[in-house]
């Protein structure tokens, strides 16, 4: 079945440093979503990318979807302590049919930010 | 936050006992999902529903069953709990399906002793 791999598993940064997490799928994706989970909380939707090569920005966060629609990345510029949490990518396989099927999550990257 | 509640929020149970977790939504969304979250595994889909009485299996469905008799409620049942089912369980809802954003409930922490 479809696999979504996410690296790194952990990332420790000093406040002000940049951070990037990468997501790779074993199959082509119709779209990819990113979620953030604060410690002790639940995942919260951040963004969805649909088009090949798409780049979207949310303040200090930059999201990219690869040209082949099999990989994605999230880059945070100048991290702040409020960025602490686990970042998940989640993909929907480009297998046609209905879209209510299965969203496959990566394992997540746990980000800690030292002040 | 979307109107999603989960009950109970915490539960400790013994191996072999049945357990039912409840997810309730007030958003009238068609799609509902049950995930489990374990360290190193991210979120794994257990079962999902695409309408009342319409459900399908996810990637880790063994040992779990679900029911959806009303739009607002999605129940997850562990027929005979095992220690490997100790986990945090999240319910999620979506208006249009997996290709669209999902809203998660607060989670249920289940411990099977």
CSV table of C-alpha atoms in Angstrom, one decimal:
chain,number,residue,atom,x,y,z
A,1,UNK,CA,0.0,0.0,0.0
A,2,UNK,CA,0.9,3.6,-0.1
A,3,UNK,CA,3.6,4.8,2.2
A,4,UNK,CA,4.5,8.3,3.3
A,5,UNK,CA,7.9,8.8,4.8
A,6,UNK,CA,8.8,11.9,6.7
A,7,UNK,CA,12.2,13.1,7.8
A,8,UNK,CA,13.7,13.9,10.2
A,9,UNK,CA,11.9,12.3,13.0
A,10,UNK,CA,13.3,14.9,15.5
A,11,UNK,CA,14.7,18.3,15.1
A,12,UNK,CA,16.1,20.5,17.8
A,13,UNK,CA,16.9,24.1,16.9
A,14,UNK,CA,17.8,27.3,18.6
A,15,UNK,CA,15.2,30.1,18.4
A,16,UNK,CA,15.8,32.1,15.3
A,17,UNK,CA,17.2,29.2,13.3
A,18,UNK,CA,15.4,27.8,10.2
A,19,UNK,CA,13.7,24.4,10.1
A,20,UNK,CA,12.7,22.1,7.3
A,21,UNK,CA,10.8,18.8,7.3
A,22,UNK,CA,10.6,16.6,4.2
A,23,UNK,CA,7.8,14.2,3.1
A,24,UNK,CA,8.2,11.5,0.4
A,25,UNK,CA,5.5,9.2,-0.9
A,26,UNK,CA,5.9,5.9,-2.6
A,27,UNK,CA,3.1,6.8,-5.0
A,28,UNK,CA,2.0,9.9,-6.9
A,29,UNK,CA,-0.3,12.0,-4.8
A,30,UNK,CA,-3.4,13.9,-5.9
A,31,UNK,CA,-2.8,16.4,-3.1
A,32,UNK,CA,-0.8,16.8,0.1
A,33,UNK,CA,-1.9,18.3,3.4
A,34,UNK,CA,0.2,19.5,6.4
A,35,UNK,CA,-0.9,19.5,10.0
A,36,UNK,CA,0.6,20.8,13.2
A,37,UNK,CA,0.1,19.1,16.6
A,38,UNK,CA,1.1,21.0,19.7
A,39,UNK,CA,2.3,18.9,22.7
A,40,UNK,CA,-0.7,17.3,24.3
A,41,UNK,CA,-3.0,18.6,21.6
A,42,UNK,CA,-4.7,17.4,18.5
A,43,UNK,CA,-3.6,17.8,14.9
A,44,UNK,CA,-4.6,21.1,13.3
A,45,UNK,CA,-4.8,21.6,9.5
A,46,UNK,CA,-2.3,24.0,8.1
A,47,UNK,CA,-2.5,23.9,4.3
A,48,UNK,CA,-3.2,21.8,1.3
A,49,UNK,CA,-1.2,21.7,-1.9
A,50,UNK,CA,-2.7,20.3,-5.1
A,51,UNK,CA,-0.7,21.4,-8.1
A,52,UNK,CA,2.7,20.1,-9.3
A,53,UNK,CA,5.5,22.4,-8.2
A,54,UNK,CA,3.1,24.5,-6.1
A,55,UNK,CA,4.6,26.8,-3.4
A,56,UNK,CA,2.5,28.4,-0.7
A,57,UNK,CA,3.5,30.7,2.1
A,58,UNK,CA,1.9,31.4,5.5
A,59,UNK,CA,3.9,34.1,7.2
A,60,UNK,CA,7.2,32.3,8.2
A,61,UNK,CA,6.1,28.9,6.8
A,62,UNK,CA,6.8,27.9,3.2
A,63,UNK,CA,5.2,24.8,1.8
A,64,UNK,CA,6.3,23.1,-1.5
A,65,UNK,CA,4.8,20.3,-3.6
A,66,UNK,CA,7.3,18.5,-5.8
A,67,UNK,CA,7.1,18.5,-9.6
A,68,UNK,CA,6.4,14.7,-9.6
A,69,UNK,CA,3.8,15.1,-6.9
A,70,UNK,CA,5.6,12.5,-4.8
A,71,UNK,CA,7.3,14.8,-2.3
A,72,UNK,CA,6.7,17.9,-0.3
A,73,UNK,CA,8.5,20.1,2.3
A,74,UNK,CA,7.7,22.5,5.0
A,75,UNK,CA,10.2,25.2,5.8
A,76,UNK,CA,10.0,27.5,8.8
A,77,UNK,CA,12.1,30.7,8.7
A,78,UNK,CA,13.5,32.1,12.0
A,79,UNK,CA,11.8,29.6,14.4
A,80,UNK,CA,10.0,30.9,17.5
A,81,UNK,CA,9.1,29.0,20.6
A,82,UNK,CA,5.5,29.0,19.4
A,83,UNK,CA,6.5,26.7,16.5
A,84,UNK,CA,7.1,23.8,18.9
A,85,UNK,CA,5.1,20.7,18.1
A,86,UNK,CA,4.9,17.8,15.6
A,87,UNK,CA,4.4,18.5,12.0
A,88,UNK,CA,2.7,15.9,9.8
A,89,UNK,CA,2.3,15.6,6.1
A,90,UNK,CA,-0.6,13.6,4.8
A,91,UNK,CA,-1.2,12.5,1.3
A,92,UNK,CA,-4.1,11.2,-0.8
A,93,UNK,CA,-3.1,8.8,-3.5
A,94,UNK,CA,-3.7,9.7,-7.1
A,95,UNK,CA,-5.5,6.5,-7.9
A,96,UNK,CA,-8.7,7.9,-9.3
A,97,UNK,CA,-12.1,7.0,-7.9
A,98,UNK,CA,-13.7,8.7,-4.9
A,99,UNK,CA,-11.8,11.1,-2.8
A,100,UNK,CA,-13.3,10.0,0.5
A,101,UNK,CA,-10.8,7.2,0.8
A,102,UNK,CA,-7.6,7.2,2.8
A,103,UNK,CA,-5.4,10.0,3.9
A,104,UNK,CA,-2.0,8.6,4.7
A,105,UNK,CA,0.0,10.4,7.3
A,106,UNK,CA,3.7,10.6,7.6
A,107,UNK,CA,5.3,9.7,10.9
A,108,UNK,CA,5.7,13.4,11.8
A,109,UNK,CA,8.7,15.6,12.7
A,110,UNK,CA,8.9,16.6,16.3
A,111,UNK,CA,10.3,20.2,16.5
A,112,UNK,CA,11.7,21.6,19.7
A,113,UNK,CA,12.9,25.2,19.9
A,114,UNK,CA,15.4,26.3,22.5
A,115,UNK,CA,15.0,29.9,23.6
B,1,UNK,CA,-12.3,24.7,16.6
B,2,UNK,CA,-14.8,22.5,14.9
B,3,UNK,CA,-17.5,21.1,17.0
B,4,UNK,CA,-16.1,17.7,17.8
B,5,UNK,CA,-16.1,15.9,21.1
B,6,UNK,CA,-14.8,12.6,22.1
B,7,UNK,CA,-15.8,10.5,25.1
B,8,UNK,CA,-14.3,9.3,27.3
B,9,UNK,CA,-11.2,11.4,27.2
B,10,UNK,CA,-9.3,8.9,29.3
B,11,UNK,CA,-9.9,5.3,30.0
B,12,UNK,CA,-8.1,2.4,31.7
B,13,UNK,CA,-9.4,-1.0,31.0
B,14,UNK,CA,-8.3,-4.6,31.4
B,15,UNK,CA,-7.3,-7.0,28.7
B,16,UNK,CA,-10.2,-8.9,27.2
B,17,UNK,CA,-12.9,-6.3,28.0
B,18,UNK,CA,-15.0,-4.6,25.4
B,19,UNK,CA,-14.5,-0.8,25.0
B,20,UNK,CA,-16.5,1.7,23.0
B,21,UNK,CA,-15.3,5.2,22.2
B,22,UNK,CA,-17.6,7.9,21.0
B,23,UNK,CA,-17.1,10.7,18.6
B,24,UNK,CA,-19.8,13.4,18.3
B,25,UNK,CA,-19.9,16.3,15.8
B,26,UNK,CA,-22.1,19.3,15.5
B,27,UNK,CA,-20.9,20.3,12.0
B,28,UNK,CA,-23.1,18.0,10.0
B,29,UNK,CA,-20.0,16.8,8.0
B,30,UNK,CA,-20.5,13.7,5.9
B,31,UNK,CA,-17.1,12.0,6.5
B,32,UNK,CA,-15.8,10.8,9.9
B,33,UNK,CA,-12.6,9.0,10.7
B,34,UNK,CA,-11.0,7.1,13.5
B,35,UNK,CA,-7.2,7.2,13.9
B,36,UNK,CA,-4.8,5.9,16.4
B,37,UNK,CA,-1.6,7.7,17.3
B,38,UNK,CA,1.5,5.9,18.5
B,39,UNK,CA,5.1,7.1,18.9
B,40,UNK,CA,7.0,6.7,15.7
B,41,UNK,CA,3.9,5.8,13.6
B,42,UNK,CA,2.2,9.1,13.2
B,43,UNK,CA,-1.6,8.8,12.7
B,44,UNK,CA,-2.9,5.6,11.3
B,45,UNK,CA,-6.4,5.2,10.0
B,46,UNK,CA,-8.6,2.5,11.7
B,47,UNK,CA,-12.0,3.0,10.0
B,48,UNK,CA,-13.8,5.7,8.3
B,49,UNK,CA,-17.4,6.6,7.4
B,50,UNK,CA,-18.7,8.3,4.3
B,51,UNK,CA,-22.3,8.5,5.4
B,52,UNK,CA,-24.8,7.0,7.8
B,53,UNK,CA,-24.4,3.3,7.9
B,54,UNK,CA,-21.6,3.5,5.3
B,55,UNK,CA,-18.2,2.6,6.7
B,56,UNK,CA,-14.9,1.1,5.4
B,57,UNK,CA,-11.7,-0.2,6.8
B,58,UNK,CA,-8.4,1.7,7.2
B,59,UNK,CA,-4.9,0.3,7.4
B,60,UNK,CA,-5.1,-1.0,11.0
B,61,UNK,CA,-8.7,-2.2,11.3
B,62,UNK,CA,-8.1,-5.6,12.9
B,63,UNK,CA,-9.6,-5.8,16.4
B,64,UNK,CA,-11.8,-2.8,15.8
B,65,UNK,CA,-15.4,-2.3,14.6
B,66,UNK,CA,-17.4,0.9,14.0
B,67,UNK,CA,-20.9,2.0,13.7
B,68,UNK,CA,-22.6,5.2,12.5
B,69,UNK,CA,-26.4,5.3,13.0
B,70,UNK,CA,-26.6,9.1,12.9
B,71,UNK,CA,-24.7,11.7,11.1
B,72,UNK,CA,-23.4,13.2,14.3
B,73,UNK,CA,-22.1,10.0,16.0
B,74,UNK,CA,-19.3,7.6,15.1
B,75,UNK,CA,-18.6,4.8,17.5
B,76,UNK,CA,-15.4,2.8,17.7
B,77,UNK,CA,-15.5,-0.5,19.5
B,78,UNK,CA,-12.7,-2.7,20.6
B,79,UNK,CA,-14.4,-6.1,20.9
B,80,UNK,CA,-11.8,-7.5,23.3
B,81,UNK,CA,-9.1,-5.0,24.2
B,82,UNK,CA,-5.5,-6.0,24.1
B,83,UNK,CA,-2.4,-4.3,25.4
B,84,UNK,CA,-1.3,-3.5,21.8
B,85,UNK,CA,-4.4,-1.3,21.5
B,86,UNK,CA,-3.1,1.1,24.2
B,87,UNK,CA,-2.9,4.3,22.3
B,88,UNK,CA,-4.3,7.8,21.8
B,89,UNK,CA,-7.4,7.7,19.5
B,90,UNK,CA,-8.5,10.6,17.5
B,91,UNK,CA,-11.7,11.2,15.7
B,92,UNK,CA,-11.7,13.5,12.6
B,93,UNK,CA,-14.4,14.9,10.4
B,94,UNK,CA,-14.3,16.3,6.9
B,95,UNK,CA,-17.0,18.0,4.8
B,96,UNK,CA,-15.9,16.6,1.5
B,97,UNK,CA,-13.6,13.6,2.1
B,98,UNK,CA,-10.0,12.7,2.4
B,99,UNK,CA,-8.9,15.1,-0.3
B,100,UNK,CA,-10.0,18.0,1.9
B,101,UNK,CA,-9.0,19.3,5.3
B,102,UNK,CA,-9.9,17.2,8.3
B,103,UNK,CA,-10.8,18.6,11.7
B,104,UNK,CA,-9.7,16.5,14.7
B,105,UNK,CA,-11.3,15.9,18.1
B,106,UNK,CA,-9.4,16.3,21.3
B,107,UNK,CA,-8.5,12.6,21.5
B,108,UNK,CA,-9.0,9.7,23.9
B,109,UNK,CA,-6.1,8.2,25.8
B,110,UNK,CA,-6.8,4.5,26.2
B,111,UNK,CA,-4.7,2.2,28.4
B,112,UNK,CA,-5.2,-1.5,28.3
B,113,UNK,CA,-3.6,-3.3,31.3
